[in-house]
Coordinates of C-alpha atoms and ligand atoms in Angstrom, one line a residue:
X12 CA -9.4 -20.8 -27.1
X13 CA -8.9 -17.1 -26.3
X14 CA -9.1 -15.9 -22.8
X15 CA -10.6 -12.6 -21.9
X16 CA -10.1 -11.0 -18.6
X17 CA -13.4 -9.2 -17.4
X18 CA -12.6 -6.4 -14.8
X19 CA -15.9 -5.7 -12.8
X20 CA -17.5 -9.0 -14.2
X21 CA -19.6 -9.5 -11.0
X22 CA -21.4 -6.4 -11.9
X23 CA -24.6 -5.9 -14.3
X24 CA -23.0 -5.6 -17.6
X25 CA -19.9 -7.7 -16.8
X26 CA -21.9 -10.7 -16.0
X27 CA -24.0 -10.6 -18.9
X28 CA -21.2 -10.3 -21.3
X29 CA -19.3 -13.1 -19.6
X30 CA -22.4 -15.5 -20.6
X31 CA -22.2 -14.2 -24.2
X32 CA -18.4 -14.5 -24.4
X33 CA -18.6 -18.0 -23.1
X34 CA -21.5 -18.9 -25.5
X35 CA -19.1 -17.7 -28.3
X36 CA -16.4 -19.9 -27.4
X37 CA -14.2 -17.5 -25.3
X38 CA -12.6 -18.3 -21.9
X39 CA -13.4 -15.7 -19.3
X40 CA -11.6 -14.9 -16.1
X41 CA -13.3 -12.3 -13.7
X42 CA -11.6 -9.8 -11.4
X43 CA -14.0 -7.6 -9.1
X44 CA -13.5 -6.1 -5.8
X45 CA -17.2 -6.5 -5.1
X46 CA -17.5 -2.9 -4.2
X47 CA -20.9 -2.7 -6.0
X48 CA -21.7 -6.2 -6.3
X49 CA -22.0 -9.6 -4.5
X50 CA -21.4 -13.1 -6.0
X51 CA -25.2 -13.5 -7.0
X52 CA -24.5 -12.7 -10.7
X53 CA -21.3 -14.8 -10.9
X54 CA -23.3 -17.8 -9.5
X55 CA -26.0 -17.0 -12.2
X56 CA -23.4 -17.0 -15.0
X57 CA -22.1 -20.3 -14.0
X58 CA -25.6 -21.8 -13.8
X59 CA -26.4 -20.3 -17.2
X60 CA -23.3 -21.4 -18.9
X61 CA -22.6 -24.7 -17.0
X62 CA -18.9 -23.5 -16.3
X63 CA -16.8 -22.6 -13.4
X64 CA -15.6 -19.0 -13.6
X65 CA -12.2 -18.3 -12.6
X66 CA -12.8 -15.5 -10.0
X67 CA -10.3 -13.1 -8.4
X68 CA -11.7 -10.7 -5.5
X69 CA -9.3 -8.0 -6.0
X70 CA -9.0 -4.5 -6.9
X71 CA -7.9 -3.5 -10.3
X72 CA -5.9 -0.4 -8.8
X73 CA -3.6 -2.9 -7.0
X74 CA -0.7 -3.5 -9.3
X75 CA 0.7 -6.7 -7.7
X76 CA -2.9 -8.2 -7.6
X77 CA -3.3 -7.6 -11.3
X78 CA 0.2 -8.9 -12.0
X79 CA -0.6 -12.1 -10.1
X80 CA -3.9 -12.5 -12.2
X81 CA -1.8 -12.2 -15.4
X82 CA 1.0 -14.4 -14.1
X83 CA -1.6 -17.3 -13.2
X84 CA -3.5 -17.0 -16.6
X85 CA -2.9 -16.8 -20.3
X86 CA -4.7 -13.6 -21.1
X87 CA -5.5 -12.5 -24.7
X88 CA -7.5 -9.4 -23.9
X89 CA -9.5 -7.5 -21.4
X90 CA -13.0 -5.7 -21.0
X91 CA -12.8 -2.9 -18.5
X92 CA -16.0 -2.5 -16.8
X93 CA -14.7 -2.1 -13.2
X94 CA -15.6 1.5 -12.2
X95 CA -17.9 3.6 -9.8
X96 CA -20.9 4.8 -11.9
X97 CA -23.2 6.8 -9.8
X98 CA -23.5 10.3 -11.4
X99 CA -24.6 12.1 -8.3
X100 CA -22.1 10.5 -5.7
X101 CA -19.3 11.4 -8.0
X102 CA -20.2 15.0 -7.5
X103 CA -19.9 14.6 -3.8
X104 CA -17.0 12.2 -3.6
X105 CA -15.0 13.3 -7.0
X106 CA -11.6 12.1 -5.8
X107 CA -12.8 8.6 -4.9
X108 CA -14.2 8.4 -8.4
X109 CA -11.2 9.9 -10.1
X110 CA -9.0 7.6 -8.0
X111 CA -10.9 4.5 -8.7
X112 CA -12.0 5.0 -12.4
X113 CA -8.6 6.3 -13.7
X114 CA -6.4 4.2 -11.7
X115 CA -7.8 0.9 -12.3
X116 CA -7.7 1.5 -15.9
X117 CA -4.1 2.7 -15.9
X118 CA -3.0 -0.4 -13.9
X119 CA -4.7 -2.6 -16.1
X120 CA -3.2 -1.1 -19.4
X121 CA 0.3 -1.0 -17.6
X122 CA 0.1 -4.7 -16.5
X123 CA -1.3 -5.6 -20.1
X124 CA 1.9 -4.0 -21.7
X125 CA 4.2 -5.9 -19.3
X126 CA 2.4 -9.1 -20.4
X127 CA 2.8 -8.6 -24.0
X128 CA -0.3 -6.3 -24.8
X129 CA -3.6 -7.6 -26.4
X130 CA -7.0 -6.1 -27.2
X131 CA -8.8 -4.1 -24.6
X132 CA -12.4 -2.9 -24.7
X133 CA -13.3 0.2 -22.6
X134 CA -16.9 0.8 -21.3
X135 CA -17.8 4.3 -22.1
X136 CA -21.1 5.9 -22.1
X137 CA -23.4 8.4 -23.9
X138 CA -22.8 10.8 -21.2
X139 CA -19.6 11.9 -23.0
X140 CA -21.9 13.6 -25.6
X141 CA -24.0 15.6 -23.1
X142 CA -26.8 17.2 -24.9
X143 CA -26.0 16.9 -28.5
X144 CA -26.6 19.8 -30.9
X145 CA -27.7 17.3 -33.6
X146 CA -29.6 13.9 -33.1
X147 CA -28.9 11.1 -33.3
X148 CA -25.6 11.2 -31.9
X149 CA -22.7 9.7 -34.2
X150 CA -19.3 8.7 -33.0
X151 CA -18.2 12.1 -34.5
X152 CA -20.7 14.1 -32.5
X153 CA -18.4 16.3 -30.4
X154 CA -18.1 15.4 -26.8
X155 CA -19.5 18.0 -24.4
X156 CA -17.5 19.2 -21.2
X157 CA -18.6 16.5 -18.8
X158 CA -21.3 17.9 -16.2
X159 CA -19.9 15.3 -13.5
X160 CA -16.7 13.9 -12.2
X161 CA -18.2 10.4 -13.4
X162 CA -18.6 11.7 -16.9
X163 CA -15.3 13.2 -16.9
X164 CA -13.6 9.8 -15.9
X165 CA -15.2 8.4 -19.0
X166 CA -13.8 11.1 -21.2
X167 CA -10.3 10.9 -19.7
X168 CA -10.2 7.0 -19.8
X169 CA -11.0 7.3 -23.6
X170 CA -8.1 9.7 -24.1
X171 CA -5.9 7.5 -22.2
X172 CA -6.7 4.6 -24.3
X173 CA -6.4 6.6 -27.6
X174 CA -3.0 7.6 -26.3
X175 CA -1.8 4.3 -25.0
X176 CA -2.8 2.5 -28.3
X177 CA -0.8 5.1 -30.3
X178 CA 2.3 4.6 -28.1
X179 CA 2.2 1.0 -27.5
X180 CA 2.0 -1.3 -30.7
X181 CA 1.2 -4.2 -28.6
X182 CA -2.0 -2.7 -27.5
X183 CA -5.2 -2.8 -29.5
X184 CA -8.1 -0.7 -28.0
X185 CA -11.9 -0.2 -28.5
X186 CA -14.1 2.2 -27.0
X187 CA -17.8 1.4 -26.8
X188 CA -20.3 4.2 -26.0
X189 CA -23.2 2.5 -24.2
X190 CA -26.7 4.4 -24.3
X191 CA -29.0 3.2 -21.7
X192 CA -28.6 -0.5 -20.8
X193 CA -31.6 -2.2 -19.2
X194 CA -33.2 -5.4 -18.7
X195 CA -31.9 -8.7 -17.4
X196 CA -31.1 -12.3 -18.8
X197 CA -34.1 -14.1 -19.9
X198 CA -33.3 -17.1 -17.6
X199 CA -33.8 -14.3 -14.5
X200 CA -30.6 -15.8 -13.2
X201 CA -28.7 -12.5 -13.6
X202 CA -29.8 -8.8 -13.7
X203 CA -29.3 -5.4 -12.1
X204 CA -28.7 -5.3 -8.4
X205 CA -28.5 -1.7 -7.5
X206 CA -27.4 -0.7 -3.9
X207 CA -29.8 1.3 -2.1
X208 CA -32.4 3.6 -3.8
X209 CA -31.9 3.1 -7.5
X210 CA -31.0 6.3 -9.6
X211 CA -31.8 4.7 -13.0
X212 CA -35.3 4.5 -14.3
X213 CA -35.9 0.8 -14.9
X214 CA -34.7 -0.5 -11.6
X215 CA -36.7 2.2 -10.0
X216 CA -39.7 1.1 -11.9
X217 CA -39.4 -2.6 -11.1
X218 CA -38.9 -1.8 -7.5
X219 CA -41.8 0.4 -7.3
X220 CA -43.9 -2.3 -9.0
X221 CA -42.6 -4.8 -6.6
X222 CA -43.8 -2.7 -3.6
X223 CA -40.3 -1.6 -2.4
X224 CA -40.7 2.0 -3.4
X225 CA -44.0 4.2 -3.0
X226 CA -44.1 5.7 -6.3
X227 CA -42.0 6.6 -9.4
X228 CA -41.4 10.2 -10.0
X229 CA -41.2 11.1 -13.6
X230 CA -38.5 13.7 -13.8
X231 CA -40.1 16.6 -16.0
X232 CA -42.8 16.7 -18.5
X233 CA -42.0 20.2 -20.0
X234 CA -39.2 19.1 -22.3
X235 CA -39.6 19.9 -26.0
X236 CA -40.5 16.3 -26.9
X237 CA -43.6 14.7 -28.4
X238 CA -45.0 13.9 -24.8
X239 CA -42.9 16.4 -22.8
X240 CA -40.7 13.7 -21.1
X241 CA -37.2 13.1 -21.8
X242 CA -36.0 10.9 -24.6
X243 CA -33.4 8.1 -24.2
X244 CA -32.1 5.0 -26.3
X245 CA -32.8 2.1 -24.0
X246 CA -30.8 -1.0 -25.0
X247 CA -31.2 -4.5 -24.0
X248 CA -28.5 -5.9 -21.7
X249 CA -27.9 -9.1 -23.7
X250 CA -27.8 -7.0 -27.0
X251 CA -25.3 -4.9 -25.3
X252 CA -23.3 -7.9 -24.2
X253 CA -23.3 -9.4 -27.6
X254 CA -21.6 -6.2 -28.8
X255 CA -18.5 -7.2 -26.8
X256 CA -18.3 -10.5 -28.7
X257 CA -18.4 -8.5 -32.0
X258 CA -15.7 -6.1 -30.5
X259 CA -13.0 -8.8 -29.9
X260 CA -13.8 -10.4 -33.2
X261 CA -13.1 -7.2 -34.8
X262 CA -10.0 -6.2 -32.7
X263 CA -8.4 -9.5 -32.9
X264 CA -9.4 -10.2 -36.6
X265 CA -10.1 -7.6 -39.0
X266 CA -9.1 -4.0 -37.9
X267 CA -6.3 -3.3 -40.5
X268 CA -4.4 -0.5 -38.8
X269 CA -4.9 -1.5 -35.1
X270 CA -6.2 1.9 -34.1
X271 CA -8.4 2.4 -31.4
X272 CA -12.1 2.5 -32.8
X273 CA -15.1 3.9 -31.1
X274 CA -18.6 2.7 -31.5
X275 CA -22.0 3.8 -30.3
X276 CA -23.9 0.8 -28.7
X277 CA -27.6 1.5 -28.7
X278 CA -30.9 0.9 -30.7
X279 CA -31.0 3.9 -32.7
X280 CA -34.6 4.4 -31.5
X281 CA -35.6 7.2 -28.9
X282 CA -38.3 6.1 -26.3
X283 CA -39.7 8.8 -23.8
X284 CA -39.9 8.1 -20.2
X285 CA -43.8 8.0 -20.3
X286 CA -43.6 5.6 -23.2
X287 CA -41.3 3.4 -21.2
X288 CA -43.5 3.4 -18.3
X289 CA -46.8 2.7 -20.2
X290 CA -45.0 -0.3 -22.1
X291 CA -43.9 -1.6 -18.8
X292 CA -47.4 -1.6 -17.3
X293 CA -48.9 -3.1 -20.6
X294 CA -46.5 -6.0 -21.3
X295 CA -46.3 -7.0 -17.5
X296 CA -49.9 -6.3 -16.8
X297 CA -48.9 -4.6 -13.5
X298 CA -50.0 -1.2 -12.2
X299 CA -47.3 1.4 -11.4
X300 CA -47.9 4.3 -9.2
X301 CA -46.2 7.4 -10.6
X302 CA -46.3 11.1 -10.5
X303 CA -44.8 13.9 -12.5
X304 CA -42.0 15.9 -10.7
X305 CA -39.7 18.6 -11.6
X306 CA -36.7 18.2 -14.0
X307 CA -33.7 16.2 -12.5
X308 CA -30.6 18.3 -12.2
X309 CA -28.0 17.4 -14.8
X310 CA -30.4 15.7 -17.1
X311 CA -30.3 16.0 -21.0
X312 CA -33.6 16.5 -22.7
X313 CA -32.9 13.8 -25.5
X314 CA -30.2 11.6 -26.8
X315 CA -30.2 8.5 -28.8
X316 CA -27.5 6.7 -31.0
X317 CA -26.8 6.6 -34.6
X318 CA -25.7 2.9 -34.6
X319 CA -25.0 2.6 -38.3
X320 CA -21.2 2.3 -37.8
X321 CA -21.4 -0.5 -35.3
X322 CA -24.0 -2.3 -37.6
X323 CA -21.8 -2.0 -40.6
X324 CA -18.2 -2.4 -39.1
X325 CA -18.8 -4.7 -36.2
X326 CA -21.7 -6.6 -38.0
X327 CA -23.7 -6.0 -34.8
X328 CA -27.3 -5.0 -34.2
X329 CA -29.6 -4.6 -31.3
X330 CA -32.5 -6.9 -31.9
X331 CA -34.7 -7.2 -28.9
X332 CA -37.8 -5.3 -28.5
X333 CA -38.2 -3.0 -25.6
X334 CA -41.2 -5.2 -24.5
X335 CA -39.1 -8.3 -24.3
X336 CA -36.5 -6.3 -22.2
X337 CA -39.0 -4.8 -19.8
X338 CA -40.6 -8.4 -19.2
X339 CA -37.1 -9.7 -18.5
X340 CA -36.7 -6.8 -16.1
X341 CA -39.6 -7.7 -14.3
X342 CA -39.1 -11.3 -14.2
X343 CA -35.8 -10.7 -12.5
X344 CA -37.2 -8.3 -10.0
X345 CA -40.0 -10.9 -9.2
X346 CA -37.4 -13.4 -8.6
X347 CA -35.3 -11.3 -6.3
X348 CA -38.4 -10.4 -4.3
X349 CA -39.9 -13.9 -4.3
X350 CA -43.1 -12.6 -5.9
X351 CA -45.6 -14.7 -8.0
Ligands
NAD404 P1 -21.8 -2.3 -11.8 O1 -21.5 -1.5 -10.7 O2 -22.8 -3.3 -11.9 O3 -20.3 -3.2 -12.2 C1 -19.1 -2.6 -12.0 C2 -18.4 -3.6 -11.3 O4 -17.2 -3.2 -11.1 C3 -18.9 -3.8 -9.8 O5 -19.3 -5.2 -9.7 C4 -17.9 -3.4 -8.9 O6 -17.9 -4.1 -7.7 C5 -16.7 -3.6 -9.7 N1 -15.5 -2.6 -9.5 C6 -15.5 -1.2 -9.2 N2 -14.3 -0.7 -9.0 C7 -13.6 -1.8 -9.0 C8 -12.2 -1.9 -8.8 N3 -11.4 -0.9 -8.5 N4 -11.5 -3.2 -8.9 C9 -12.2 -4.2 -9.2 N5 -13.7 -4.2 -9.4 C10 -14.2 -2.9 -9.4 O7 -21.8 -1.4 -13.2 P2 -22.4 -1.8 -14.8 O8 -23.7 -1.1 -14.9 O9 -22.2 -3.1 -15.1 O10 -21.3 -1.0 -15.5 C11 -20.2 -1.3 -16.1 C12 -19.3 -0.3 -16.8 O11 -20.1 0.3 -17.7 C13 -18.9 0.9 -15.9 O12 -17.7 1.1 -16.3 C14 -19.8 1.8 -16.2 O13 -19.3 3.0 -15.8 C15 -20.1 1.6 -17.6 N6 -21.5 2.1 -18.1 C16 -22.6 1.7 -17.5 C17 -24.0 2.1 -17.8 C18 -25.1 1.9 -17.2 O14 -26.1 2.5 -17.4 N7 -25.2 0.8 -16.4 C19 -23.9 3.1 -19.0 C20 -22.7 3.5 -19.7 C21 -21.6 3.0 -19.0
WQD405 C1 -33.5 7.9 -17.8 C2 -34.7 8.9 -17.9 C3 -34.6 10.5 -16.1 C4 -35.2 8.0 -12.8 C5 -27.5 7.6 -16.7 C6 -26.1 8.1 -16.5 C7 -25.3 7.8 -17.8 C8 -25.3 6.3 -18.0 C9 -26.8 5.7 -17.9 C10 -23.4 5.3 -16.8 C11 -34.2 10.3 -17.5 C12 -35.8 9.6 -16.0 C13 -35.1 8.4 -14.0 C14 -36.4 8.2 -12.1 C15 -37.2 9.4 -14.0 N1 -24.7 5.7 -17.0 N2 -36.0 9.2 -14.7 N3 -37.5 9.0 -12.8 O1 -29.7 9.7 -16.6 O2 -30.2 8.7 -19.0 O3 -28.1 8.1 -17.8 O4 -27.4 6.2 -16.7 O5 -22.6 5.8 -17.8 O6 -24.0 8.3 -17.6 O7 -26.2 9.7 -16.4 O8 -30.5 7.2 -17.1 O9 -32.0 5.8 -16.0 O10 -31.1 7.6 -14.6 O11 -32.6 8.2 -16.4 O12 -38.0 10.1 -14.6 O13 -36.7 8.0 -11.0 O14 -35.5 8.6 -16.8 O15 -35.0 11.8 -15.7 O16 -34.8 11.1 -18.4 P1 -29.6 8.6 -17.8 P2 -31.4 7.1 -16.1

């Protein structure tokens, strides 16, 4: 059995990925410092899979802690989810973001190399494309200068991995650029647990529907889009998680030259904010109070993925409908808030 270290594995994407990796026959080891999570989702992963997950509460920036984890386990590869991810906060606290997001990744790579290398997947983001000149965005769409320190850490970490793989033959790399991950596991045992007021659209919608927030503000209805609201590529969290299984199969099996490949992970279908809100209300038969507000600073008007490379090379495709995803997101929120 191949063992994968999941950094940030107590978080939203990491926990769902742990479930899919275990389902595909991988062993997983989780390291997370719980800076943006508690153990709820890890417990959920154990319930779903019926397996005890080896868990280290540690900071990936701490080299000795990472050495200990590698010393105690046979690790064949890693997925690096551990990072701070709040765009606005990164503008206010840039050094904290650069320190955490860069140092955690550099430390992981150094310790992997010390331990004989292996495959590493880096969690990047569609944010690297900014507002693309041409849509959908392909992997060759030029990256735009980052508009936040968070976005910059994603670009720098991509470059770090590309350079490290070139210089260290024992290391294989893959960059996955996620579009907008949403939803929750259909069991409602794991999902997104934002701290404080959510920045992202779907957690804000579910919290509003649950009565925790008074109303949703739709940021801008004057974009040059069919209904005036911004377009995004919302991808189901389980679909996103399964992409990591395909990524490991590709990295450890068939990538002929061992180069660091880059893939867009999205659905390929744009959806507007208004459409998403309407579908949420329709599928869940729940009212949602909302109003139109001004544009949010830093937002792009439209971005969605060309996923043909991932479909062809990874043999992976997003298959869940947005209705199914929004039903799962609502089921998770209701369970958290003990609502009927
Ligand atoms: P998350 O905050 O739920 O998970 C990240 C986890 O990493 C958290 O549990 C946190 O406690 C942990 N962590 C942070 N710094 C750490 C450190 N130094 N050492 C150990 N653990 C640490 O976020 P997520 O949504 O699951 O995102 C996972 C990754 O995917 C991040 O790198 C994020 O930037 C990237 N990403 C997320 C999205 C999104 O919309 N959720 C989109 C694109 C890319
Ligand atoms: C989606 C749409 C908002 C909240 C961010 C990061 C990106 C990536 C994913 C990590 C936008 C609108 C939102 C609200 C709204 N994360 N909206 N009212 O901005 O596409 O991407 O998360 O890498 O880097 O920037 O996602 O969910 O915040 O917004 O109208 O209360 O919903 O304006 O059009 P975004 P989001």
